[in-house]
Short mmCIF file of C-alpha atoms in Angstrom, two decimals:
data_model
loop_
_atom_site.label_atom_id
_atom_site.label_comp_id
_atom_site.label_asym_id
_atom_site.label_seq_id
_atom_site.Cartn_x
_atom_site.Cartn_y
_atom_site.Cartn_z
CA UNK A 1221 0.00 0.00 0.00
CA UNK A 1222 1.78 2.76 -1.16
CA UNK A 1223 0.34 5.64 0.57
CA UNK A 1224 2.91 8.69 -1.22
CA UNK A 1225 3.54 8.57 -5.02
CA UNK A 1226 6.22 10.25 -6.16
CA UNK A 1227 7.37 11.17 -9.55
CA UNK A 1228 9.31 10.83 -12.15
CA UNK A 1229 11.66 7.40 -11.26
CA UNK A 1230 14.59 9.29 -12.55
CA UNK A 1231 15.42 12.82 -14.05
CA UNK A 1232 17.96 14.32 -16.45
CA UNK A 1233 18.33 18.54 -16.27
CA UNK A 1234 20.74 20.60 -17.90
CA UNK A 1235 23.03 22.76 -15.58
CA UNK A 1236 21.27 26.15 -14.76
CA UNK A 1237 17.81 23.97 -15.71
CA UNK A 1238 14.68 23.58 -13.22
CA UNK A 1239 14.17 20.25 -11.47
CA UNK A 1240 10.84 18.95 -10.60
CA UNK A 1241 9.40 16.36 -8.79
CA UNK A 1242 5.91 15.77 -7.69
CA UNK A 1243 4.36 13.32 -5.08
CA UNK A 1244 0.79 12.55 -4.57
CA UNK A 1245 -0.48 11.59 -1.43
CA UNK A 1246 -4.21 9.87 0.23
CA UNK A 1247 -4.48 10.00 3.41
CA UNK A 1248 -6.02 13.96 4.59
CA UNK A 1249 -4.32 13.33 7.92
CA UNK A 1250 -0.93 14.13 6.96
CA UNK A 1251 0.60 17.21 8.27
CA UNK A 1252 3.92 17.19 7.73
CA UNK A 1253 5.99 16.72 4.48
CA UNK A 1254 9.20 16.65 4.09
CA UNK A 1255 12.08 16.26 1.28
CA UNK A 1256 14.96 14.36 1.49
CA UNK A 1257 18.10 14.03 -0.12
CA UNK A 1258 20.53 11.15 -0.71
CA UNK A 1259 23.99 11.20 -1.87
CA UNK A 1260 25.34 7.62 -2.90
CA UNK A 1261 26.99 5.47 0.11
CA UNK A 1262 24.94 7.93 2.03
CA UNK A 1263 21.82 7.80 4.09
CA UNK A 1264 18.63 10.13 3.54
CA UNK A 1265 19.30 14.11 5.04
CA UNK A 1266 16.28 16.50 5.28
CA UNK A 1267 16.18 19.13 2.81
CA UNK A 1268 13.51 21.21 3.30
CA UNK A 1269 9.40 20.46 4.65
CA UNK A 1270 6.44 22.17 4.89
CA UNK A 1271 3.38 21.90 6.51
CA UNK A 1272 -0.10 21.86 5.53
CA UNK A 1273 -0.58 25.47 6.49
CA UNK A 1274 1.15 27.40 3.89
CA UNK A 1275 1.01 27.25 -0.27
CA UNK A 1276 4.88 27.56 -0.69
CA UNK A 1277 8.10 27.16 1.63
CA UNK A 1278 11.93 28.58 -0.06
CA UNK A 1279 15.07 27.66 1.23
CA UNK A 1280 17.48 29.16 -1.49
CA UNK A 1281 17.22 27.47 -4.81
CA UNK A 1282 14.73 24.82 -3.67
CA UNK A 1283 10.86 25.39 -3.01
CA UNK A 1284 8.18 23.59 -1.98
CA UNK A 1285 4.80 24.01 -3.70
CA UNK A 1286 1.43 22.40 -1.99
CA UNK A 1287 -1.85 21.90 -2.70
CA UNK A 1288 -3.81 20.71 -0.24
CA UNK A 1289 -7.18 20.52 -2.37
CA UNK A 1290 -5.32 18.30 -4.62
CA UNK A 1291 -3.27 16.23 -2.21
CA UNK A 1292 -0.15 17.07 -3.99
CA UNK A 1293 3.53 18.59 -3.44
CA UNK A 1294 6.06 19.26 -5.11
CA UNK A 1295 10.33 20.23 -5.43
CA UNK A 1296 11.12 22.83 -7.78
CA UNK A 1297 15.42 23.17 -7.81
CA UNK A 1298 15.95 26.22 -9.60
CA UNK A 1299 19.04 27.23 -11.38
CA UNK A 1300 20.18 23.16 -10.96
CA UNK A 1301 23.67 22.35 -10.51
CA UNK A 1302 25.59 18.79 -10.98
CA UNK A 1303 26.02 18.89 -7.46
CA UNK A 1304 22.44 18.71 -7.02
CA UNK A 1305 23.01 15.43 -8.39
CA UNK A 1306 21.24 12.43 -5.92
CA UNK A 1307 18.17 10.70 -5.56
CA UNK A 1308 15.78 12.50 -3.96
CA UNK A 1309 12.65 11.23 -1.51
CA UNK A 1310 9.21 13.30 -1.00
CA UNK A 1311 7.40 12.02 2.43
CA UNK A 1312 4.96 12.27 4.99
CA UNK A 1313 3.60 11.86 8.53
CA UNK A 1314 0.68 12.73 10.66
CA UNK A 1315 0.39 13.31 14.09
CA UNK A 1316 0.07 10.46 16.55
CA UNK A 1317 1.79 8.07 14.59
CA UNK A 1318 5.43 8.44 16.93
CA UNK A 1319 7.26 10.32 14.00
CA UNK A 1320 6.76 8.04 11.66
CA UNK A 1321 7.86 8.76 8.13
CA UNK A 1322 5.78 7.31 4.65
CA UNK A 1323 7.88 7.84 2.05
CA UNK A 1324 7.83 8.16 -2.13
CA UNK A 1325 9.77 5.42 -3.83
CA UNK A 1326 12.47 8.17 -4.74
CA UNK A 1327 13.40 10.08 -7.86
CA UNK A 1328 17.38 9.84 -9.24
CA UNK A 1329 18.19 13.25 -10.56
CA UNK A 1330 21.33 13.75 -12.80
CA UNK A 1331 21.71 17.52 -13.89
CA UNK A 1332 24.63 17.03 -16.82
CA UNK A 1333 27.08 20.18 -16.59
CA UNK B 998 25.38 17.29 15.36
CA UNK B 999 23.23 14.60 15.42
CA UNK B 1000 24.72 11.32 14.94
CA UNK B 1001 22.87 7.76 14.05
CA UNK B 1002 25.22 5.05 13.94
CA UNK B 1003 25.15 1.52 12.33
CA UNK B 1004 27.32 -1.20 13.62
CA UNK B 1005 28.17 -2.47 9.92
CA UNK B 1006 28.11 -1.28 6.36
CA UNK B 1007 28.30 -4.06 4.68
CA UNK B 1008 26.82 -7.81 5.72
CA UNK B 1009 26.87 -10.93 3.76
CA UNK B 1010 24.95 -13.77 5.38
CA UNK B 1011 23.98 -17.27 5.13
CA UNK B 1012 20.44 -18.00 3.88
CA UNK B 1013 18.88 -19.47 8.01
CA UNK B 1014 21.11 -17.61 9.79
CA UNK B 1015 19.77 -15.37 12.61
CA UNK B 1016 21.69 -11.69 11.55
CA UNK B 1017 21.35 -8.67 13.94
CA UNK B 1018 21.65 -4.84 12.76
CA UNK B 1019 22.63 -2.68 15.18
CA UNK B 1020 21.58 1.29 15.14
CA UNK B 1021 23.14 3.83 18.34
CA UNK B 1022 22.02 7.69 18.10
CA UNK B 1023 23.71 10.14 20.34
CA UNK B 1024 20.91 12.58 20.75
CA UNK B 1025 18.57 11.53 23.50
CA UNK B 1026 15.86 11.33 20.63
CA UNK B 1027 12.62 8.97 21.85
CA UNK B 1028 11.83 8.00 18.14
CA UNK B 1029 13.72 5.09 16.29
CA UNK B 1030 12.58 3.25 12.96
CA UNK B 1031 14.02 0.53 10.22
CA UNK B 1032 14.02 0.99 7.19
CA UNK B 1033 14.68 -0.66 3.95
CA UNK B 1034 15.41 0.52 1.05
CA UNK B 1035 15.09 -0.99 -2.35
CA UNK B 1036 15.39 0.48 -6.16
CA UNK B 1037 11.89 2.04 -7.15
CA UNK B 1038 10.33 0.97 -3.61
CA UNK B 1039 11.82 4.04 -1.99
CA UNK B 1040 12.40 4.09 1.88
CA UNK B 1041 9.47 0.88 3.67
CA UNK B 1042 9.00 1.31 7.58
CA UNK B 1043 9.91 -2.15 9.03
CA UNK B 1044 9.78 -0.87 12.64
CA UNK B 1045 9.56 1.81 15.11
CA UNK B 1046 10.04 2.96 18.56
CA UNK B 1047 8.81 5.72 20.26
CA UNK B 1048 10.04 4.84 23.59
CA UNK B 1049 12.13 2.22 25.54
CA UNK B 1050 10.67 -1.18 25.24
CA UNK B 1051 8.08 -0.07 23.08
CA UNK B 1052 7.89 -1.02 19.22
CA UNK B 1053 5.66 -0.67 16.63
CA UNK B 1054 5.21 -2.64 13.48
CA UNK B 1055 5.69 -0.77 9.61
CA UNK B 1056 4.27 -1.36 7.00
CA UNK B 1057 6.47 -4.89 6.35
CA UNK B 1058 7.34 -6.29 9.32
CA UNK B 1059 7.23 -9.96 8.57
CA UNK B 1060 10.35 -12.01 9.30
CA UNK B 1061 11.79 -8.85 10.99
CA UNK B 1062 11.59 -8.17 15.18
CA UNK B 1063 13.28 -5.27 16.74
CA UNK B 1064 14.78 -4.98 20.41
CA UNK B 1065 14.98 -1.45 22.55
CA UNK B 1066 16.70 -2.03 25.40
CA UNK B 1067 18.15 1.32 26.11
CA UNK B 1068 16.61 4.76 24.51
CA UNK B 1069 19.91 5.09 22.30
CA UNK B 1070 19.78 2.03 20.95
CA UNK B 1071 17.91 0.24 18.20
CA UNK B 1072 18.59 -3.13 16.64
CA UNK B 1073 16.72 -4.95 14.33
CA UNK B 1074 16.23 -8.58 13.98
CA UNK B 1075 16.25 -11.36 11.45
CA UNK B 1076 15.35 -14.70 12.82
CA UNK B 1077 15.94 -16.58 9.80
CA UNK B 1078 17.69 -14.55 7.10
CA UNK B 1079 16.31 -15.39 3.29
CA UNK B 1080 17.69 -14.25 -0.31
CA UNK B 1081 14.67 -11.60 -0.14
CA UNK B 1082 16.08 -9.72 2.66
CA UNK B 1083 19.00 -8.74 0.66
CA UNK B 1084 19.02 -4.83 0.64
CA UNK B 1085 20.20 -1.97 1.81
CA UNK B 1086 18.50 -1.07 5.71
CA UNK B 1087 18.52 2.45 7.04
CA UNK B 1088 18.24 3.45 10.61
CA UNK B 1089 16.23 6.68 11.71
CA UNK B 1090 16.10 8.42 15.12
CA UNK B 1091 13.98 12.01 15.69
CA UNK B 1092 12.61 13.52 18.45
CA UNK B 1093 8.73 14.76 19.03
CA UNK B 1094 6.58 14.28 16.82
CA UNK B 1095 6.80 15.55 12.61
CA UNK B 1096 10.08 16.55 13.01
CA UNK B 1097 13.30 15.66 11.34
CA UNK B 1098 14.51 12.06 11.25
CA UNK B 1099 18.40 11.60 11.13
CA UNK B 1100 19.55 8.50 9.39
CA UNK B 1101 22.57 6.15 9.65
CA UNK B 1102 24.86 5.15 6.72
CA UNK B 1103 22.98 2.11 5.96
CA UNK B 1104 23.99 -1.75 6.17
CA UNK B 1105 24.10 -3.10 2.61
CA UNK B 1106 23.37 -7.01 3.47
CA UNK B 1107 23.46 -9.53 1.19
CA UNK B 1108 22.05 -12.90 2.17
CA UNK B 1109 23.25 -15.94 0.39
#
């Protein structure tokens, strides 16, 4: 049962391009949704997360969009660099559940240089 | 900073042997989870903890038990090891509720 649906599997960008990735989610009880980022040999590292409450959330190149109506969020990177370069996991939790994290099934991004 | 710690990187194991992966975080955080991670399955809850002695099952918990002992320590547990365990399992810890999760290296293990 796969309650977050992210997408696409993988992702090719152009330096200076935009990344995006979008997850889907079901359950209305979610209130918390983070991004995380994974380097190779590495494990998962928040990136950024937003909550329920507000549309949009920037932390320098990378935004989250939301839209609660629609159950969806999304990752914009702007201005994408090869460093950028990882696999990248959209999630989500609700309250009562002791932190617990459901996550996407993860979206490899390669920005070429 | 925030350190989660697994006892081994890489495992290779006999298919019906009992293997144990060990997970220690260093910051007094009441929330531990296993995960395991597979190629276009993303991240799957195996386990958590939310306190000492207490565990709660993911969302694929068969053949897997878990052990909390202590608050800083996590291990999970595979009574009989098969070739569909092989993968690549990720320790968590966090503290409170919806709030960030800090994750070990990983143990890539390989059961033969």
């Amino acid at each position: 049962q796969q309650q977050v649906k992210q997408s696409p599997q993988s992702l090719i960008v152009q330096k200076g391009g935009i990344s995006i990735i979008n997850c889907a989610y079901e359950n209305t009880a979610f209130d918390y949704f983070p991004w995380y980022q994974q380097f190779p040999g590495k494990g998962p590292a928040l990136l950024i997360a937003i909550r329920p409450d507000v549309s949009e959330k920037k932390e320098g190149r990378f935004t989250i969009s939301f839209n609660k109506s629609a159950k969806q969020f999304s990752l914009h990177i702007m201005d994408s660099q090869p460093g950028d370069s990882a696999t990248y996991f959209c999630a989500a939790s609700m309250k009562g559940q002791g932190g617990k994290l459901i996550f996407g099934q993860g979206t490899e991004l390669s920005v070429k240089p | 900073d925030v350190k989660v710690t697994q006892s081994s990187r890489y495992l290779v194991k006999r298919t019906g042997e009992k293997v144990f992966l060990e997970c220690v975080q260093d910051m007094d955080h009441e929330n531990m989870f296993w995960y395991r991670q597979d190629p276009g399955l993303g991240l799957r809850l195996i386990y958590f903890s939310y306190d000492v002695k207490m565990k709660e099952k993911g969302d694929i918990p068969e053949g897997y038990s878990v052990s909390r002992e202590k608050k800083e320590r996590f291990s999970l547990i595979l009574e009989s090891a098969s070739t569909n365990q092989t993968s690549m399992y990720l320790c968590a810890s966090s503290f409170g509720l919806n709030t960030e999760a800090f994750f070990g290296q990983g143990t890539r293990l390989t059961v033969v």
